mmCIF file of C-alpha atoms in Angstrom:
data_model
loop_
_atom_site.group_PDB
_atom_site.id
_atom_site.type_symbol
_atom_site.label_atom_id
_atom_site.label_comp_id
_atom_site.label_asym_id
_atom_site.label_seq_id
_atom_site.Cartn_x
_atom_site.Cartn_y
_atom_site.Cartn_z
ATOM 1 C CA UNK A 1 -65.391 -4.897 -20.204
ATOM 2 C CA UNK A 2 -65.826 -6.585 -16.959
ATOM 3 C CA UNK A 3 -65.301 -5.166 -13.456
ATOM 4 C CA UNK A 4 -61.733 -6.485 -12.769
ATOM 5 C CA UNK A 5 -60.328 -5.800 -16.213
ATOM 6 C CA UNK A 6 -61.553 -1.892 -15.315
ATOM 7 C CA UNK A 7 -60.083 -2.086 -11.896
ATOM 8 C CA UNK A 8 -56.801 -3.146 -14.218
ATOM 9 C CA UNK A 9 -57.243 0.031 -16.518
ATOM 10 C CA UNK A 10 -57.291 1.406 -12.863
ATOM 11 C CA UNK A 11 -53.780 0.596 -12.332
ATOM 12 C CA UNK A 12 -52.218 1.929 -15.577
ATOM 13 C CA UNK A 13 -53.693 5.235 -14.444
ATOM 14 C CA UNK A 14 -51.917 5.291 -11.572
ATOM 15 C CA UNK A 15 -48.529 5.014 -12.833
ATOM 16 C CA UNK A 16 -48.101 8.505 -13.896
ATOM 17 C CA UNK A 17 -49.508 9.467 -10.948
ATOM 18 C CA UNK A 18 -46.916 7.817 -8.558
ATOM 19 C CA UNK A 19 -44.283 9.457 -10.688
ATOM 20 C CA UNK A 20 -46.045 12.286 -10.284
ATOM 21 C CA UNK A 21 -46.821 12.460 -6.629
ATOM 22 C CA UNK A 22 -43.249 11.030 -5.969
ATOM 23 C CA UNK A 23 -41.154 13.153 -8.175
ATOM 24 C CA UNK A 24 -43.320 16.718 -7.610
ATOM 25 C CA UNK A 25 -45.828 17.040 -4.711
ATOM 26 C CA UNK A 26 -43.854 17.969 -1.174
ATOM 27 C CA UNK A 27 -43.966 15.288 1.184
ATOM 28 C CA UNK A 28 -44.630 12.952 -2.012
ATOM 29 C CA UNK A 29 -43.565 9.778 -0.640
ATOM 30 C CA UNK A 30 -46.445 9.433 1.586
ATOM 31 C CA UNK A 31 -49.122 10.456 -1.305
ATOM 32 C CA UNK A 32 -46.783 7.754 -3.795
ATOM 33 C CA UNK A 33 -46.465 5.402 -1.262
ATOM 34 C CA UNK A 34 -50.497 5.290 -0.828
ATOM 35 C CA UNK A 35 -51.033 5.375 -4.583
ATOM 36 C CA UNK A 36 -48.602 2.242 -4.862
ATOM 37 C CA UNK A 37 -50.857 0.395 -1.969
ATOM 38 C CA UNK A 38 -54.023 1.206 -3.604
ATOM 39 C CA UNK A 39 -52.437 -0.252 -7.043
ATOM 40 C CA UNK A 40 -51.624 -3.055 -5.261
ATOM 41 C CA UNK A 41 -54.746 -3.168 -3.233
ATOM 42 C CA UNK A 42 -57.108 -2.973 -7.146
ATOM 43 C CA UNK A 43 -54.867 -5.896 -8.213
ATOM 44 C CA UNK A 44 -55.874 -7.987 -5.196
ATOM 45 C CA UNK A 45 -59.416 -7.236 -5.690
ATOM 46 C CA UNK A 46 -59.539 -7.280 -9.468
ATOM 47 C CA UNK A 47 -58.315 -11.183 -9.068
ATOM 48 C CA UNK A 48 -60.564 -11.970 -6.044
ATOM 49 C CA UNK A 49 -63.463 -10.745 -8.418
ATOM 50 C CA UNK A 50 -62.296 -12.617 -11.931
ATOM 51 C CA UNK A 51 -61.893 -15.933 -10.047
ATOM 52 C CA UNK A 52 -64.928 -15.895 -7.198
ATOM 53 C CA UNK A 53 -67.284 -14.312 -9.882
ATOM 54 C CA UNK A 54 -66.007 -16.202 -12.739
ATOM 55 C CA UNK A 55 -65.063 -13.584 -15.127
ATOM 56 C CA UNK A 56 -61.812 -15.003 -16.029
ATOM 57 C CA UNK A 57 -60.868 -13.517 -19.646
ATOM 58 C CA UNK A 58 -57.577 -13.956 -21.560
ATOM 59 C CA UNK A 59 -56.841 -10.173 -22.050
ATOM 60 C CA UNK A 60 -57.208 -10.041 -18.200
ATOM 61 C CA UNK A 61 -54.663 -12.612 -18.189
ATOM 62 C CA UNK A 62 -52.735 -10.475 -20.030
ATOM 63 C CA UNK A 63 -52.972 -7.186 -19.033
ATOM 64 C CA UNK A 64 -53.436 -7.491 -14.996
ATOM 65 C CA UNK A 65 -49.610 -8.723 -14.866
ATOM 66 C CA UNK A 66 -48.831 -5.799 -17.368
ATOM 67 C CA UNK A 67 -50.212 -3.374 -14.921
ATOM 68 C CA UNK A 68 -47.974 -5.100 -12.250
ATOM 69 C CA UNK A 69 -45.166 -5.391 -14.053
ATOM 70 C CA UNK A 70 -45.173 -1.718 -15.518
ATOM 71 C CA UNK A 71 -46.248 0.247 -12.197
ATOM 72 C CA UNK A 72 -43.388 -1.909 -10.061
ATOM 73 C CA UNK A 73 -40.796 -0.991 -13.089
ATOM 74 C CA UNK A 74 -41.624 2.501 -12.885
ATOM 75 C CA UNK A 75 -41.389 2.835 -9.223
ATOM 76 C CA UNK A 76 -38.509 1.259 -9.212
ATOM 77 C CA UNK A 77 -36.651 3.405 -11.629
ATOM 78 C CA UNK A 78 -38.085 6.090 -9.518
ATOM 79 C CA UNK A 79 -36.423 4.617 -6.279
ATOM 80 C CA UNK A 80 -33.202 4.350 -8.517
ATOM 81 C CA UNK A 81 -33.333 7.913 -9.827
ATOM 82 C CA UNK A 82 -33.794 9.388 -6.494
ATOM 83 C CA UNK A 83 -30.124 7.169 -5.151
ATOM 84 C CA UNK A 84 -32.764 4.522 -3.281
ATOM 85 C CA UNK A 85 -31.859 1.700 -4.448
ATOM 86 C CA UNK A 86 -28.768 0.216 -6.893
ATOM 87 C CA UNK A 87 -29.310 -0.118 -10.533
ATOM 88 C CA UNK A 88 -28.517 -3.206 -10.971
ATOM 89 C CA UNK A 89 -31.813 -4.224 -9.752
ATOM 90 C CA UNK A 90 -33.990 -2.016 -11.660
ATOM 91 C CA UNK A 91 -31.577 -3.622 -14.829
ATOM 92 C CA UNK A 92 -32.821 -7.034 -13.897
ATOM 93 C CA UNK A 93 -36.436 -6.305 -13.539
ATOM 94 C CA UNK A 94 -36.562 -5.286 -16.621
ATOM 95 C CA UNK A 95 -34.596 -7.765 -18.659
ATOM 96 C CA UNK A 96 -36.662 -10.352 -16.785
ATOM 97 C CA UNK A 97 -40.050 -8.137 -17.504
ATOM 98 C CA UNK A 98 -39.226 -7.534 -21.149
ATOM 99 C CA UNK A 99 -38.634 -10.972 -21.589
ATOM 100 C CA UNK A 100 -41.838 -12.655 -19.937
ATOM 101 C CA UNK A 101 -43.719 -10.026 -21.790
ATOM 102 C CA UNK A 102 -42.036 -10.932 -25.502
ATOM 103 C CA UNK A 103 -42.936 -14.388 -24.467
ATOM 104 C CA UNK A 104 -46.728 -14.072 -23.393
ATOM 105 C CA UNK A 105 -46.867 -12.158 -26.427
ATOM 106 C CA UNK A 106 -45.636 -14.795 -28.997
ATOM 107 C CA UNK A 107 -47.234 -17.922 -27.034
ATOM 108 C CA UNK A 108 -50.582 -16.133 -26.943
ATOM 109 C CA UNK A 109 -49.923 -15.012 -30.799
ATOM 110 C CA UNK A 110 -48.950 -18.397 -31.907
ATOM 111 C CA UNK A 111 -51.013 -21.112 -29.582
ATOM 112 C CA UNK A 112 -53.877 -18.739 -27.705
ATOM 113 C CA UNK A 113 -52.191 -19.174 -24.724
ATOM 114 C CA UNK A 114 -51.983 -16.637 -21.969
ATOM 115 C CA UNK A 115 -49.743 -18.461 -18.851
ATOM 116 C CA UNK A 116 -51.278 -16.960 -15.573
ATOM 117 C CA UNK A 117 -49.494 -16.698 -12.956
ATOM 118 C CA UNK A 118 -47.836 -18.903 -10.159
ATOM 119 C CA UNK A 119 -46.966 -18.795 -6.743
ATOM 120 C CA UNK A 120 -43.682 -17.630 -6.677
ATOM 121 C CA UNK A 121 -44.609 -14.721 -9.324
ATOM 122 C CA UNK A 122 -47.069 -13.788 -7.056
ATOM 123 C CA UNK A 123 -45.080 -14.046 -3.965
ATOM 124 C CA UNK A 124 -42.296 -11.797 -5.797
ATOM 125 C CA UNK A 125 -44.740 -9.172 -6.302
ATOM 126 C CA UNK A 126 -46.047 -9.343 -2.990
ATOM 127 C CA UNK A 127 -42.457 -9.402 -1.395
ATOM 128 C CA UNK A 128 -41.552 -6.499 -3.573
ATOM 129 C CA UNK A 129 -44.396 -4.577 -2.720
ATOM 130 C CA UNK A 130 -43.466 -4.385 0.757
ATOM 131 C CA UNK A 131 -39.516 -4.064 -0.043
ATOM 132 C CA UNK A 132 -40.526 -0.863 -2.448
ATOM 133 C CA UNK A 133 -42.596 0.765 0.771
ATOM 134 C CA UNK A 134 -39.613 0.098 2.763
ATOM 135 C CA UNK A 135 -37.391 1.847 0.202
ATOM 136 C CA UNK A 136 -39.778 4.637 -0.066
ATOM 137 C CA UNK A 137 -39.548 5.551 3.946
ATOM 138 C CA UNK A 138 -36.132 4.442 4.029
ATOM 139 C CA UNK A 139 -36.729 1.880 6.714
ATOM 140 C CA UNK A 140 -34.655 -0.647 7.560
ATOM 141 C CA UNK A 141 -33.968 -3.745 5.617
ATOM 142 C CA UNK A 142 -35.622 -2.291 2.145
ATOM 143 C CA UNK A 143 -32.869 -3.157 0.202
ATOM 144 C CA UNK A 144 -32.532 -6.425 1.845
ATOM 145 C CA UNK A 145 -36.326 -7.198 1.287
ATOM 146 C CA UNK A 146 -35.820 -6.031 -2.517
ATOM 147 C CA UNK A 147 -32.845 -8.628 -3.146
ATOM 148 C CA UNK A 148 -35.110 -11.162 -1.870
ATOM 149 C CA UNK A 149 -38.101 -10.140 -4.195
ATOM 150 C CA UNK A 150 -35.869 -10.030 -6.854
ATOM 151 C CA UNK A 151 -34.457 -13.584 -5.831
ATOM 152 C CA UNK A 152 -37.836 -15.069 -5.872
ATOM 153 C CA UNK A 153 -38.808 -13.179 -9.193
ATOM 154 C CA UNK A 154 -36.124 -14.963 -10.788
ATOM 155 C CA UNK A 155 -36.908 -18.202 -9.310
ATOM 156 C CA UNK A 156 -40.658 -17.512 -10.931
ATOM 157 C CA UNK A 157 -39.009 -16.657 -14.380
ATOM 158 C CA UNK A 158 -37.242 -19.722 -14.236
ATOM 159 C CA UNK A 159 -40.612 -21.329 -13.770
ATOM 160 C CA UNK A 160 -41.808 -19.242 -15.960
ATOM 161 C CA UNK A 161 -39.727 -20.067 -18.952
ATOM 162 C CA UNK A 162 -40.079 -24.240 -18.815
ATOM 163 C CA UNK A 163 -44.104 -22.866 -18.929
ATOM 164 C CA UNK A 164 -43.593 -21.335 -21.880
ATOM 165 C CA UNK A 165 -41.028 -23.882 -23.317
ATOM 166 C CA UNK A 166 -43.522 -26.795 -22.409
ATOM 167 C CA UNK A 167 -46.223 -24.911 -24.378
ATOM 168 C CA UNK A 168 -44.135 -23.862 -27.255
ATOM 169 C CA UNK A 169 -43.494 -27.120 -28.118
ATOM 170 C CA UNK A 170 -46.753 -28.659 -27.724
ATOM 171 C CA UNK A 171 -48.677 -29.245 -30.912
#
């Protein structure tokens, strides 16, 4: 196992401690908040590493948007259990999540295939990121910021599934 697929191990650790920290410690939001930025701070590095040091492997591929994926779900059915943010956009997360994962899971079972990433994937997570530390201070515009995450995470899914179509169809 390879330094950035560690660092990715990293971040699945660090989901039940957010929920943790959020949900029990006094004053939690500040410790959650900083174990959210470091999550997202290991996925930055973890990809800088894989790609500058070339050690690129598929379950990497795999499991470093898992991590993502899982850690921003669970935070943000934490905002939505504590009346942060609507449900309706914790719902479409996940059907979108769910999805993308069912379908990296069946292209990489049937054609080896692991889809990384694009722009507007990595945008959303950036964008939602920053809307989820808004929403955890209650600062202004969080929900705003979140709508537009989720906006641009559709707009990736979209992407997203003509990938996956393109490839599933491909002999």
């Amino acid at each position: 196992m390879n330094i950035p697929n560690i660092l990715t191990m990293i971040r699945f650790v660090l989901i039940p401690v957010f929920v943790y920290s959020f949900f029990y410690i006094n004053n939690g939001n500040i410790y959650a908040a900083v174990i959210f930025i470091i999550s997202g701070l290991t996925d930055v590095l973890d990809g800088y590493i894989a790609r500058h040091y070339n050690q690129i492997t598929k379950i990497g591929i795999l499991m470093d948007p898992l991590a993502d994926k899982l850690m921003i779900i669970t935070v943000l059915a934490s905002l939505w259990i504590k009346g942060i943010i609507p449900f309706f956009i914790i719902l479409i997360v996940i059907v979108k999540e769910v999805t993308m994962i069912i379908g990296a899971f069946i292209l990489y079972r049937k054609k080896d295939i692991a889809i990384p990433a694009n722009k507007f994937g990595k945008g959303a997570t950036l964008l939602f990121y920053i809307a989820i530390i808004f929403s955890i201070f209650d600062w202004p515009y969080g929900l705003t910021l979140m709508i537009i995450a989720l906006l641009l995470a559709l707009i990736a899914f979209f992407i997203y599934s003509v990938e996956f179509k393109s490839y599933n169809y491909k002999q």
